[in-house]
Short mmCIF file of C-alpha atoms in Angstrom, two decimals:
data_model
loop_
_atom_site.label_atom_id
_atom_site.label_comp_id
_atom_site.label_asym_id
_atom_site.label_seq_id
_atom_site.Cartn_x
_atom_site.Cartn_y
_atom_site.Cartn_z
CA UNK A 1 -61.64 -13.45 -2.77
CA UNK A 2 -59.17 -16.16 -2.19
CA UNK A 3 -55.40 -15.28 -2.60
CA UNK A 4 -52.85 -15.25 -5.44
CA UNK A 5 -49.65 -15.44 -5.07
CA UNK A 6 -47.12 -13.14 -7.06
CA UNK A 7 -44.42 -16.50 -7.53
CA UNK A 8 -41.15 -16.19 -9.32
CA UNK A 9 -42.98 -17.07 -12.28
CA UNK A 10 -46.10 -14.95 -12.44
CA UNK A 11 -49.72 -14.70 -10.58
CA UNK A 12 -50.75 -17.79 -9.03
CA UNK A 13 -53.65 -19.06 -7.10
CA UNK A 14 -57.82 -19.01 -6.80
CA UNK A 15 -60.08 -16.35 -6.36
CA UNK A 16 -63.75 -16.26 -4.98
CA UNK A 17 -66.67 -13.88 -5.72
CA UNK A 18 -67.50 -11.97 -3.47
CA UNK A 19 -71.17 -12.24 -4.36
CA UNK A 20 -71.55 -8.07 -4.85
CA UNK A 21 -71.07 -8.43 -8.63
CA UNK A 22 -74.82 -7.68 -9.59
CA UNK A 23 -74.39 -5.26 -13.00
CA UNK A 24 -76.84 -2.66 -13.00
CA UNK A 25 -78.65 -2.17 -15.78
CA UNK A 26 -77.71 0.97 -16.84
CA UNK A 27 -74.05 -0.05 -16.53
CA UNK A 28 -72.93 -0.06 -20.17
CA UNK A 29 -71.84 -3.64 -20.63
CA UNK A 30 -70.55 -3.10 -24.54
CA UNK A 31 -67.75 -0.83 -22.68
CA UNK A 32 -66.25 -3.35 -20.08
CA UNK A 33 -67.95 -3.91 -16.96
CA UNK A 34 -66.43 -4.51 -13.73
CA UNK A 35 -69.10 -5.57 -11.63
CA UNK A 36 -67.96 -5.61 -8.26
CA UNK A 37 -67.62 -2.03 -7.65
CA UNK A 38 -71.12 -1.88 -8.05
CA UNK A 39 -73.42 -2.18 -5.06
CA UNK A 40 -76.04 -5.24 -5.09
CA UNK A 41 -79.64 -4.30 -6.06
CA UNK A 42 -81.81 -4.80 -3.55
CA UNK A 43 -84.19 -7.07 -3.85
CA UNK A 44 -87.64 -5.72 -4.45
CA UNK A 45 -85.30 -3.83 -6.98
CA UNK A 46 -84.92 -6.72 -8.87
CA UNK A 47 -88.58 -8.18 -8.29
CA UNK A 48 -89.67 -5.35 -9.82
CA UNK A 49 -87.91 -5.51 -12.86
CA UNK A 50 -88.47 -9.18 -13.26
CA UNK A 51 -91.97 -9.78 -12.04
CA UNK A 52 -93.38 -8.69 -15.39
CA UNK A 53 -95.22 -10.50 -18.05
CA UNK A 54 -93.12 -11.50 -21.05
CA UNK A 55 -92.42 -8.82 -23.42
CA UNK A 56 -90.11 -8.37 -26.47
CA UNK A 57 -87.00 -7.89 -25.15
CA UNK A 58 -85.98 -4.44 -25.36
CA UNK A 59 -82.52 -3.32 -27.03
CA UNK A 60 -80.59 -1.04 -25.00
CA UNK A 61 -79.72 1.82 -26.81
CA UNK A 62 -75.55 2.99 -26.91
CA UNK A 63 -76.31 5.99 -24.29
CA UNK A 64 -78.19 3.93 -21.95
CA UNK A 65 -81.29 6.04 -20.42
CA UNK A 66 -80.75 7.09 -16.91
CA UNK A 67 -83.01 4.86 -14.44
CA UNK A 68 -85.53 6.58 -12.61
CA UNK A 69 -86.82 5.67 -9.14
CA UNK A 70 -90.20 4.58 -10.69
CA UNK A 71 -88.30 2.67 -13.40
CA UNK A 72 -85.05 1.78 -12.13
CA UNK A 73 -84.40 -0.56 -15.21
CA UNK A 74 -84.76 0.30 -18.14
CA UNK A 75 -83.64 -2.32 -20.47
CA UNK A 76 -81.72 -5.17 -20.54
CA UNK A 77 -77.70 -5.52 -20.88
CA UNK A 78 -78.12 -9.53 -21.02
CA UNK A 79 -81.21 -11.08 -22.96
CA UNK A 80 -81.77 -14.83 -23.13
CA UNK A 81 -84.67 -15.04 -25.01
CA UNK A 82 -87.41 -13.08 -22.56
CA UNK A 83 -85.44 -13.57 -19.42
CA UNK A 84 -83.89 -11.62 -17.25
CA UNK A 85 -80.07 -11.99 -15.78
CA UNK A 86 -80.90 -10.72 -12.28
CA UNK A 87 -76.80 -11.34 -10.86
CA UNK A 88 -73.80 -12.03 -12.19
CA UNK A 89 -70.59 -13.22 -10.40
CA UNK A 90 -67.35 -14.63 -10.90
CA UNK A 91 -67.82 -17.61 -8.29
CA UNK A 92 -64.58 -18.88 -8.21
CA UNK A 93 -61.58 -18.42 -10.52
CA UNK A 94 -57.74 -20.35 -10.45
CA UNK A 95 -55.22 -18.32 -11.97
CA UNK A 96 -51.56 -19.58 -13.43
CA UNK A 97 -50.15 -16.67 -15.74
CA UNK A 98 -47.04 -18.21 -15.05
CA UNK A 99 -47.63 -20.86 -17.54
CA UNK A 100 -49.52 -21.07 -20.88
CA UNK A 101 -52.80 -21.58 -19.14
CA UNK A 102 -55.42 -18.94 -19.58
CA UNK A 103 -57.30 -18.43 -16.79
CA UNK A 104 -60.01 -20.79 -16.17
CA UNK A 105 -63.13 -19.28 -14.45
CA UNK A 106 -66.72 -19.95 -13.01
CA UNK A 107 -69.18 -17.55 -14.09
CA UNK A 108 -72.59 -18.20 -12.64
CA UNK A 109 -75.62 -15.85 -13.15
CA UNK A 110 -79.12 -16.03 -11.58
CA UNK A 111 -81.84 -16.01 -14.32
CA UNK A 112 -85.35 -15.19 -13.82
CA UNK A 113 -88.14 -16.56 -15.55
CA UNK A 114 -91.02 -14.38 -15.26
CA UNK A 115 -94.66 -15.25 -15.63
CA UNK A 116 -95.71 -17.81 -15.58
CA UNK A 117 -93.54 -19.73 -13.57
CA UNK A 118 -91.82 -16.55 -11.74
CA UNK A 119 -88.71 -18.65 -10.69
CA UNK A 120 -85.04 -18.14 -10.38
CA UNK A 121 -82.44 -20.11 -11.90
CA UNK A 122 -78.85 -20.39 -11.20
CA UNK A 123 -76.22 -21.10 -13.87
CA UNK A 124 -73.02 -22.00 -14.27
CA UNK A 125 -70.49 -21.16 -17.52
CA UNK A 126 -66.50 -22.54 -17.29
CA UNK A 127 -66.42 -21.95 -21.17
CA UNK A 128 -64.21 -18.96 -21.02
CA UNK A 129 -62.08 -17.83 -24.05
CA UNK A 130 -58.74 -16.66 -25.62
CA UNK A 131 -61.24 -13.20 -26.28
CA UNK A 132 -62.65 -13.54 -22.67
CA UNK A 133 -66.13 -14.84 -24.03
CA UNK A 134 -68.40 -17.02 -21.22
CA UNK A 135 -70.57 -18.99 -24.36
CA UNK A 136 -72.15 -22.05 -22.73
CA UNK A 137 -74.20 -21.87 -19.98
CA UNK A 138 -74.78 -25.43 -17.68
CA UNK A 139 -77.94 -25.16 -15.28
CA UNK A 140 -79.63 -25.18 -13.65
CA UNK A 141 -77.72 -25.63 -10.54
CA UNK A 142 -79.81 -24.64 -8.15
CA UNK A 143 -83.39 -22.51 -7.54
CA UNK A 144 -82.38 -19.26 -5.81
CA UNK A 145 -84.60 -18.62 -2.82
CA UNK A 146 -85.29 -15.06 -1.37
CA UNK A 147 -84.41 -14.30 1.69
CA UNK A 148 -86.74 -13.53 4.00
CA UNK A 149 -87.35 -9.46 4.52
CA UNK A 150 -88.03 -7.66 7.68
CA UNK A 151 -91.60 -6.94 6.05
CA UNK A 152 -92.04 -10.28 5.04
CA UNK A 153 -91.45 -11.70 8.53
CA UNK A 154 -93.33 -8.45 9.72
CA UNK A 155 -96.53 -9.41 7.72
CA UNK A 156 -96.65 -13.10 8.72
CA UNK A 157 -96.62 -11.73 12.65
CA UNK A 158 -99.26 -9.70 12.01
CA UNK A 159 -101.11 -12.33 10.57
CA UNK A 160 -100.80 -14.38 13.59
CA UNK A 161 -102.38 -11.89 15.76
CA UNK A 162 -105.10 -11.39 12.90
CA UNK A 163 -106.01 -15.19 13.60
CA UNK A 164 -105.71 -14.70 17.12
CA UNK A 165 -108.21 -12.39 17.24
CA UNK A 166 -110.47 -14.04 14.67
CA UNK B 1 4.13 3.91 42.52
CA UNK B 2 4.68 -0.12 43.55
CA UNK B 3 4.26 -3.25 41.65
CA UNK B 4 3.11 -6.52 42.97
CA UNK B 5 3.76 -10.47 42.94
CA UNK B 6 2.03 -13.36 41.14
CA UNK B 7 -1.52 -12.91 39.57
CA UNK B 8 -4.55 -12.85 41.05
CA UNK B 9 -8.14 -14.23 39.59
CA UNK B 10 -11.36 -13.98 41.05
CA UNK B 11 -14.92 -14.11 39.58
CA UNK B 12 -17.03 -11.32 39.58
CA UNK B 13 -20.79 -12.94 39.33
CA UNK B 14 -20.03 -15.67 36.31
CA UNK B 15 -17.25 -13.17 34.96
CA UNK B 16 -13.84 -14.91 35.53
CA UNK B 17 -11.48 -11.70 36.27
CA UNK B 18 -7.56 -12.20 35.84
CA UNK B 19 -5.68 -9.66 36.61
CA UNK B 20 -1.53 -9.65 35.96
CA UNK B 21 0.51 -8.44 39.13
CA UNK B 22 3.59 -7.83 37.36
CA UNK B 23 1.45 -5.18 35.61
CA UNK B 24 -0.23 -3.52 38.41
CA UNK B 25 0.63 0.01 38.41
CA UNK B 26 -0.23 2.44 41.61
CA UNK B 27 -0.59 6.13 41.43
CA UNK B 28 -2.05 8.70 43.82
CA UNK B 29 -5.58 8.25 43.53
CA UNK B 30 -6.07 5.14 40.84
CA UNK B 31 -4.71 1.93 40.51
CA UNK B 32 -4.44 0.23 37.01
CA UNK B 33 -3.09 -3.16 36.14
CA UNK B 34 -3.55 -5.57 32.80
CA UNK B 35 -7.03 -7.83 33.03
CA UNK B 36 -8.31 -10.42 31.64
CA UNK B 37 -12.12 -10.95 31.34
CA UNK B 38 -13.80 -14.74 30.46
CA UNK B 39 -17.47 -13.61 29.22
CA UNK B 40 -19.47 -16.86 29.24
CA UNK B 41 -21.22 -16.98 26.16
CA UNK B 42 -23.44 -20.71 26.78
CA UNK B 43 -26.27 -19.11 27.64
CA UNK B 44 -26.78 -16.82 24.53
CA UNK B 45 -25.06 -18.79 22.03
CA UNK B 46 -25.05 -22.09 20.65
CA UNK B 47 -21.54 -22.68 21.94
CA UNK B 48 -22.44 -24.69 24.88
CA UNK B 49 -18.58 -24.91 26.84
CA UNK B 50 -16.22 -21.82 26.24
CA UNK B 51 -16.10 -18.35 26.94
CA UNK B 52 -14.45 -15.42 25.11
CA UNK B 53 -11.87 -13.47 26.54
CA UNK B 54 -11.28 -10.01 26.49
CA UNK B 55 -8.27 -8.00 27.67
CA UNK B 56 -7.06 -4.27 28.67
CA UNK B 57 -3.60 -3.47 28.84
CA UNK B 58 -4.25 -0.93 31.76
CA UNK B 59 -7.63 -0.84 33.29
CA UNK B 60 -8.64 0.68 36.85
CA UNK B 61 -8.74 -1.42 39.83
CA UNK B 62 -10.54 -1.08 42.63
CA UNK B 63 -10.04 -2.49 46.38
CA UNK B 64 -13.58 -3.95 45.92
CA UNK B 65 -12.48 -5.62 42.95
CA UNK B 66 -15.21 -4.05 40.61
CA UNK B 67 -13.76 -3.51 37.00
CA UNK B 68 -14.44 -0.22 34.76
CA UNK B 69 -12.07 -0.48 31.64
CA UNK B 70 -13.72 0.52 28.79
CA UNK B 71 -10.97 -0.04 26.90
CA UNK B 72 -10.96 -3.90 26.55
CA UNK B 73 -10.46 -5.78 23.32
CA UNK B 74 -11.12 -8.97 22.42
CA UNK B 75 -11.57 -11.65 18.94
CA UNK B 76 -14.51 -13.68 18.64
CA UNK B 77 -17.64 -15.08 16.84
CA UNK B 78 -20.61 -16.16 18.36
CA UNK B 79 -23.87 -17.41 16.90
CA UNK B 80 -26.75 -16.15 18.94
CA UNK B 81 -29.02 -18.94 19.96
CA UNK B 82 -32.77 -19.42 18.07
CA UNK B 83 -31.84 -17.28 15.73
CA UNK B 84 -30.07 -16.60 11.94
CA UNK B 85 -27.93 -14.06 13.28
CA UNK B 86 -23.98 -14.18 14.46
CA UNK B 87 -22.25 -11.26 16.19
CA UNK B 88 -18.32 -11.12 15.79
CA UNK B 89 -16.24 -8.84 17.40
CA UNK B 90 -12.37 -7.60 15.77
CA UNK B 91 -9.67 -7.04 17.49
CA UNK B 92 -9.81 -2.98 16.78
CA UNK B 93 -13.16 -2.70 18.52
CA UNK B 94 -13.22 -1.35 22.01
CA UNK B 95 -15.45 -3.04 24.20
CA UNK B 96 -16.48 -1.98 27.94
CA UNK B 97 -16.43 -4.14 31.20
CA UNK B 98 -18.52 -2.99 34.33
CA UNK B 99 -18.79 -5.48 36.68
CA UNK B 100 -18.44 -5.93 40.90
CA UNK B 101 -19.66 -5.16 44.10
CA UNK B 102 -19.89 -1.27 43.00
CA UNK B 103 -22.18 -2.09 40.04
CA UNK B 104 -24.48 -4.46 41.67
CA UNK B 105 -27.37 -4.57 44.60
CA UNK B 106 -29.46 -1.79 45.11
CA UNK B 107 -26.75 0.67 43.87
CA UNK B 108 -26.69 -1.35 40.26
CA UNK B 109 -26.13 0.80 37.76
CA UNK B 110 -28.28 0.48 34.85
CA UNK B 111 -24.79 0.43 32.14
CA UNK B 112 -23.18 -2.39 34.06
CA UNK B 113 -22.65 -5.46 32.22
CA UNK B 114 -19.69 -6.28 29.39
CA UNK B 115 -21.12 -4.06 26.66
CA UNK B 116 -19.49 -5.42 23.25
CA UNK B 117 -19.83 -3.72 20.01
CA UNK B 118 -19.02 -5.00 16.60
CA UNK B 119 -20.04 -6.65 13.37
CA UNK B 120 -22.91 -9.18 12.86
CA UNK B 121 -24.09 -11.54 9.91
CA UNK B 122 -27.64 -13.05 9.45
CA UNK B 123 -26.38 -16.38 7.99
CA UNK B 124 -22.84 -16.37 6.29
CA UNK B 125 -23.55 -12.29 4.96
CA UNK B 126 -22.38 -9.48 7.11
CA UNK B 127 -25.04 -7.03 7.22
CA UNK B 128 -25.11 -5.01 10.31
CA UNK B 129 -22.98 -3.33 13.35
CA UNK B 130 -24.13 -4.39 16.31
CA UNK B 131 -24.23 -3.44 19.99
CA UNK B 132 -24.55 -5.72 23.09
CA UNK B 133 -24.83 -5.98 26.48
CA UNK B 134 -24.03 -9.05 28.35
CA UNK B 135 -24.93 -9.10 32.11
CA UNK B 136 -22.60 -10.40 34.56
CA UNK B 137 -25.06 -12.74 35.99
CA UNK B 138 -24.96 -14.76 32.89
CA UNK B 139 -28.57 -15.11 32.87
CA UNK B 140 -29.66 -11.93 30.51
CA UNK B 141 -28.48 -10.30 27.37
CA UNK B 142 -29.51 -8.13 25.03
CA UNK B 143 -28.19 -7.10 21.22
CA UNK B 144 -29.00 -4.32 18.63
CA UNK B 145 -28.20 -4.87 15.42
CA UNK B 146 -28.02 -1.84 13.36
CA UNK B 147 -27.85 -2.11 9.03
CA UNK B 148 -24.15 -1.06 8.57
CA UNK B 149 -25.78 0.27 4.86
CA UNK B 150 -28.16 -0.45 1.74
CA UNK B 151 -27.63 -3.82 0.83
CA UNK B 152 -29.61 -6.13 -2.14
CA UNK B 153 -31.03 -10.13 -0.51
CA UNK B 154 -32.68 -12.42 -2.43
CA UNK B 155 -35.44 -14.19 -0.76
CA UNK B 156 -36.71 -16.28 -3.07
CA UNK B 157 -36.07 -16.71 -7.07
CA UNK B 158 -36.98 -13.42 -9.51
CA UNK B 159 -37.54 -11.53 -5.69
CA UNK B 160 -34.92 -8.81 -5.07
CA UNK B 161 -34.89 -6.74 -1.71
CA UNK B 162 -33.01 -3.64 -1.65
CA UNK B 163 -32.50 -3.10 2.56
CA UNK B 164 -31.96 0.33 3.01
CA UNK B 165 -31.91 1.02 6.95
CA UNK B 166 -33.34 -1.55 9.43
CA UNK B 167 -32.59 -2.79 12.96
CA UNK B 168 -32.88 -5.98 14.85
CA UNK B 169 -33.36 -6.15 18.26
CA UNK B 170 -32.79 -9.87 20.67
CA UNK B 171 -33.16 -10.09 24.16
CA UNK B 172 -32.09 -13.29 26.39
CA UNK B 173 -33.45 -13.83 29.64
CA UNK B 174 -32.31 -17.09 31.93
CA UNK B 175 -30.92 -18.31 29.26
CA UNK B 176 -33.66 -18.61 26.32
CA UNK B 177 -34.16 -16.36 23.87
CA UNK B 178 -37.56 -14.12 25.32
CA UNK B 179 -37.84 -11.33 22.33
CA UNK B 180 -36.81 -10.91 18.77
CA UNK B 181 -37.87 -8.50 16.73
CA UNK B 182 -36.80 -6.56 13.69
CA UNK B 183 -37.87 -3.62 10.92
CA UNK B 184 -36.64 -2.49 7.81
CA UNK B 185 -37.33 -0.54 5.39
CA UNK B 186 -36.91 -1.77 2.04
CA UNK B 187 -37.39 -1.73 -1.59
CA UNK B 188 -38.78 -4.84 -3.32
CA UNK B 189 -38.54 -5.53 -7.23
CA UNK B 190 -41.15 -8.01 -8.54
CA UNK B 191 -40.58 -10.90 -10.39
CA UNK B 192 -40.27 -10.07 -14.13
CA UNK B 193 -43.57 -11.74 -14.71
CA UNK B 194 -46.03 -10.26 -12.67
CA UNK B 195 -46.48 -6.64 -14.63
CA UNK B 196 -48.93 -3.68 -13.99
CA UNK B 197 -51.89 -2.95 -16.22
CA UNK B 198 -49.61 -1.19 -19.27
CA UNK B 199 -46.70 -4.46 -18.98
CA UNK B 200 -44.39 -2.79 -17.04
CA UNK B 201 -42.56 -4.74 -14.01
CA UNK B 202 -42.84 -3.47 -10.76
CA UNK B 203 -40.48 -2.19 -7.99
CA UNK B 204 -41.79 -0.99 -4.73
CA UNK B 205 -40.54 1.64 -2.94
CA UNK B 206 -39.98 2.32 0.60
CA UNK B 207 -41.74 -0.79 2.10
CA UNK B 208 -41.12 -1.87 5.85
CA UNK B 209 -41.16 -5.35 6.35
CA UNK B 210 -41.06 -7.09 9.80
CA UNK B 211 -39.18 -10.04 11.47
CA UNK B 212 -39.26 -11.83 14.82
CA UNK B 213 -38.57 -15.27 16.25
CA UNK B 214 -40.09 -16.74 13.27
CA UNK B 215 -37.09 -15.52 11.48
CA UNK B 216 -39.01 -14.84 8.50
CA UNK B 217 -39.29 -11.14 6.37
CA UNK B 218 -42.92 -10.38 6.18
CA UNK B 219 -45.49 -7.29 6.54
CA UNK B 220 -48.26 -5.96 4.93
CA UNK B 221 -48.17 -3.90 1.74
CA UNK B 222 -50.11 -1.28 -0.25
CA UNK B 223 -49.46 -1.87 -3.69
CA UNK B 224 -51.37 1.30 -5.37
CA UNK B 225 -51.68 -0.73 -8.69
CA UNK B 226 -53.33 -3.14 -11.18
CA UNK B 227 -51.77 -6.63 -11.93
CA UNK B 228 -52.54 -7.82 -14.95
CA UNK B 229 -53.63 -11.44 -15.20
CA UNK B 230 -53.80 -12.22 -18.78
CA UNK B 231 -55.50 -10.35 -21.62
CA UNK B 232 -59.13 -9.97 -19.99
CA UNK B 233 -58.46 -9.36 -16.44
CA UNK B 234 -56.98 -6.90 -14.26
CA UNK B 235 -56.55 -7.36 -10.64
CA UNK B 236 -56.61 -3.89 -8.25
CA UNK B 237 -55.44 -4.81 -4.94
CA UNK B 238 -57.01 -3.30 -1.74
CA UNK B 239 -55.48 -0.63 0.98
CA UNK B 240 -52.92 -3.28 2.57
CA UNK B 241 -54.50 -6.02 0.63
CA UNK B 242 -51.07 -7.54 -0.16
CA UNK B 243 -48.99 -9.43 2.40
CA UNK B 244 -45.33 -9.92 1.48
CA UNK B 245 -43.72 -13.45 3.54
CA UNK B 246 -39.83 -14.34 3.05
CA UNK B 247 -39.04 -17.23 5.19
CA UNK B 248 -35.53 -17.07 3.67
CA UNK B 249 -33.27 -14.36 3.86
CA UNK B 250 -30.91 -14.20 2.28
CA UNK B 251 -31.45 -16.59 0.09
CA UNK B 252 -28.71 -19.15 -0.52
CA UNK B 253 -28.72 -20.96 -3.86
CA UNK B 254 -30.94 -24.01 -4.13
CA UNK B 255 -33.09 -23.25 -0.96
CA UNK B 256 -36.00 -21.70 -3.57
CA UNK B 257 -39.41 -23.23 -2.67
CA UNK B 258 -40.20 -22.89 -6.35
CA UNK B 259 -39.21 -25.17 -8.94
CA UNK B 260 -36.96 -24.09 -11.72
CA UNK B 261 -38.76 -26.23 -14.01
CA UNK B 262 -42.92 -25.13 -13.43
CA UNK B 263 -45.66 -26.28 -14.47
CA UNK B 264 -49.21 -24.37 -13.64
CA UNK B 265 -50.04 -28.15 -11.15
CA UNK B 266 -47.38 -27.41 -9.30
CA UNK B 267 -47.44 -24.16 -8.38
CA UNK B 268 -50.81 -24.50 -7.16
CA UNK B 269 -49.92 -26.72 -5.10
CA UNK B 270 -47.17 -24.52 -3.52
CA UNK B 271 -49.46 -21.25 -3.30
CA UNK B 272 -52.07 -23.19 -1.37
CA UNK B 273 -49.45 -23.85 1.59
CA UNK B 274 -50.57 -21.07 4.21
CA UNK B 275 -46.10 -20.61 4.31
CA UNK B 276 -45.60 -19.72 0.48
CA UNK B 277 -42.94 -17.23 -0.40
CA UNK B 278 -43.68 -13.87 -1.59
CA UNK B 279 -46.55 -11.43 -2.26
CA UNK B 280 -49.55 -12.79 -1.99
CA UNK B 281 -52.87 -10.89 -2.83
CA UNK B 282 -55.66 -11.46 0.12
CA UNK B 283 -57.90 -9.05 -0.78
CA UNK B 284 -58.85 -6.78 -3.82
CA UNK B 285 -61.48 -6.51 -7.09
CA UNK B 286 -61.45 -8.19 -10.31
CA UNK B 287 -61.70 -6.43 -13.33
CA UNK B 288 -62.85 -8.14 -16.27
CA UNK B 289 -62.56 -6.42 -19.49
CA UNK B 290 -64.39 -8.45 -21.77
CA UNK B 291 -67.75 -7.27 -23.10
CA UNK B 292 -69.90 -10.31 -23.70
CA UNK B 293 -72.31 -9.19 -26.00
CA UNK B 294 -70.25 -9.69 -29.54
CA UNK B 295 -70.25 -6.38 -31.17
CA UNK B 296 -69.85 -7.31 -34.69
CA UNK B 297 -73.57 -7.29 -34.41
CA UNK B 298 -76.53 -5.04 -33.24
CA UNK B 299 -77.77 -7.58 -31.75
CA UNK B 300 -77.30 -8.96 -28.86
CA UNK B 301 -75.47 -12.09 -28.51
CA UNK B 302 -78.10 -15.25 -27.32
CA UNK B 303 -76.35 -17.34 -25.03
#
């Protein structure tokens, strides 16, 4: 984060995400989420629950359904149409309670559009409310690229000795 | 028992020693006479020319003109160099002179000096007792200033400090100041607008802030609670997340970095200067307490 200042006349100053605000699935958003207590999914994680075909969104029911291993996710918190929210953050943030402004904030999310296009999006909402509503999404700003795994880098090495020995 | 003629002066190192014949009194074993001591202060003070004196009605004498009166008095007020501190001594405190051949060279004792003791002020408020030693050399000095009791500073506007025991600690060698360095342990009430989660203003107990040659109050704090920013967010502040900076203390009317009359543009301004006043909140999680999926419906909300 960045740093506020307690001044004579309330909090002050700008804070950054720390980009560990992914909300897991099951976390029950209806309730109040506060996302960066949560640890990131990792990233097959998230392929897997994105890398689907399109289906009809499904509701998440009240109790949420406790993810297994085989199906970590098991519905959707966040539905735009048939995509996927894959991370959330609070990219940057400038406080003043020390006058009448609310607080003005970034919130920027990664969509992903599954098949066929399988790509990531990036987002951007600075429409925040009185009631603490983001409403109005601006994007994309930018394609999200994966970074590269161990067994991604593994595979390509192996490759090259493949070809070698071809 | 005799009594001498006209008085005599020497030095002893940068001490001028004056002692008053006519008061000279000789017994078996000890001599004793009425001295006057010139302590030069130039090269731990800002005074730059004069010297304070201090005097004992009846204080050994030695052939080897060495002094050991620890009964000398003296009046004076001397602001210590680099620094926001004064030390003063009254008239009612004894003070100690040790000083001469028998308390230097190889032999030196390690109490020998003119030891002073006293009252001293950071700025125009007199906080602390103090104790001192000034070497004879003129070249080294050292003084502990002790908090005489609690007392309430103001560091900046809506900030009160509660001091409840602290010392300060400066050391001058050939002539500069080499080490300055203070801790107390404080209380610190909030301003009234920064509240916890449920409203309430905060006071924080026990704190120990820090001070050195920057002459500031600063140190880090752990501040076991939420801040509330607003009606969505909450902000929980990490294990020693929170560093606490007072560049002015005590503070003296008008000398606020803040402006009385605020506006959210320029305190922004202010809080991005690395040297702002007050708490400031370096690390910690953001709550947000906002579900964004409207519940008035069973349906989720499509942004």
């Amino acid at each position: 984060m960045g740093a506020v200042t307690l001044t004579p006349w309330g909090l002050t100053g700008d804070i950054r995400g720390s980009g560990y605000s992914f909300v897991p699935e099951d976390q029950d958003i209806l309730a109040g989420a506060t996302p960066s207590v949560f640890p990131r999914a990792a990233w097959e994680q998230i392929q897997n629950a994105g890398d689907t075909h399109p289906v009809e969104p499904q509701q998440c029911p009240l109790s949420p359904p406790t993810p297994s291993p085989v199906s970590p996710v098991s519905c959707e918190r966040f539905q735009l149409a048939d995509l996927r929210i894959l991370d959330m953050q609070v990219e940057k943030m400038h406080v003043c309670m020390a006058g009448m402004d609310p607080p003005q904030a970034t919130f920027r999310y990664v969509v992903h559009f599954p098949f066929p296009s399988f790509i990531d999006l990036a987002f951007e909402d600075s429409s925040l409310d009185d009631h603490g509503l983001f409403a109005q999404a601006k994007g994309p700003i930018a394609t999200v690229s994966l970074p590269p795994t161990e067994q991604t880098e593994q595979d390509i090495a192996t490759n090259k000795v493949d070809q070698q020995c071809a | 028992m005799g009594k001498a003629g006209s008085d005599i002066g020497y030095n002893l190192d940068a001490l001028s020693v004056k002692i008053n014949n006519a008061s000279i009194i000789i017994t078996p074993g000890t001599a004793r006479a009425k001295i006057g001591v010139a302590v030069p202060v130039a090269f731990f003070s800002t005074r730059t020319t004069s010297n304070f004196l201090l005097a004992s009605d009846s204080s050994p004498i030695v052939p080897d003109r060495s002094t050991n009166g620890i009964d000398f008095h003296g009046s004076a007020s001397v602001s210590l160099k680099d620094s926001a501190y004064s030390v003063r001594i009254r008239p009612t405190d004894l003070q100690v002179v040790r000083a001469g051949p028998a308390f230097t060279g190889m032999g030196r004792q390690p109490d020998s000096g003119v030891k002073l003791q006293g009252v001293a002020s950071r700025g125009t408020v007199e906080l602390f007792s103090f104790i001192g030693t000034v070497l004879a050399n003129a070249k080294s000095a050292g003084f502990t200033l002790d908090l005489g009791g609690a007392s309430d500073v103001y560091p900046e506007t809506n900030y009160r400090i509660s001091l409840k025991k602290g010392r300060v600690s400066l050391k001058y060698v050939k002539a500069q100041l080499q080490d300055l360095y203070g801790s107390f342990t404080v209380n610190i009430s909030l301003p009234p607008n920064v509240v916890d989660e449920q409203g309430q203003s905060i006071e924080l107990l026990d704190v120990v802030l820090e001070t050195d040659k920057s002459d500031a109050l600063f140190g880090k704090i752990t501040l076991a609670r939420r801040l509330r920013m607003g009606q969505r967010f909450t902000l929980e502040l990490a294990t020693n997340g929170v560093f606490a900076y007072f560049p002015k203390w005590p503070f003296e009317t008008g000398s606020s970095t803040y402006p009385d009359k605020h506006d959210c543009g320029t305190l922004s301004d202010i809080v991005r200067d690395p040297n702002r006043p007050g708490l400031t909140v370096l690390e910690g999680t953001l709550h947000f307490d906002a579900p964004q999926v409207k519940t008035a419906s069973t349906q989720p909300s499509k942004i």
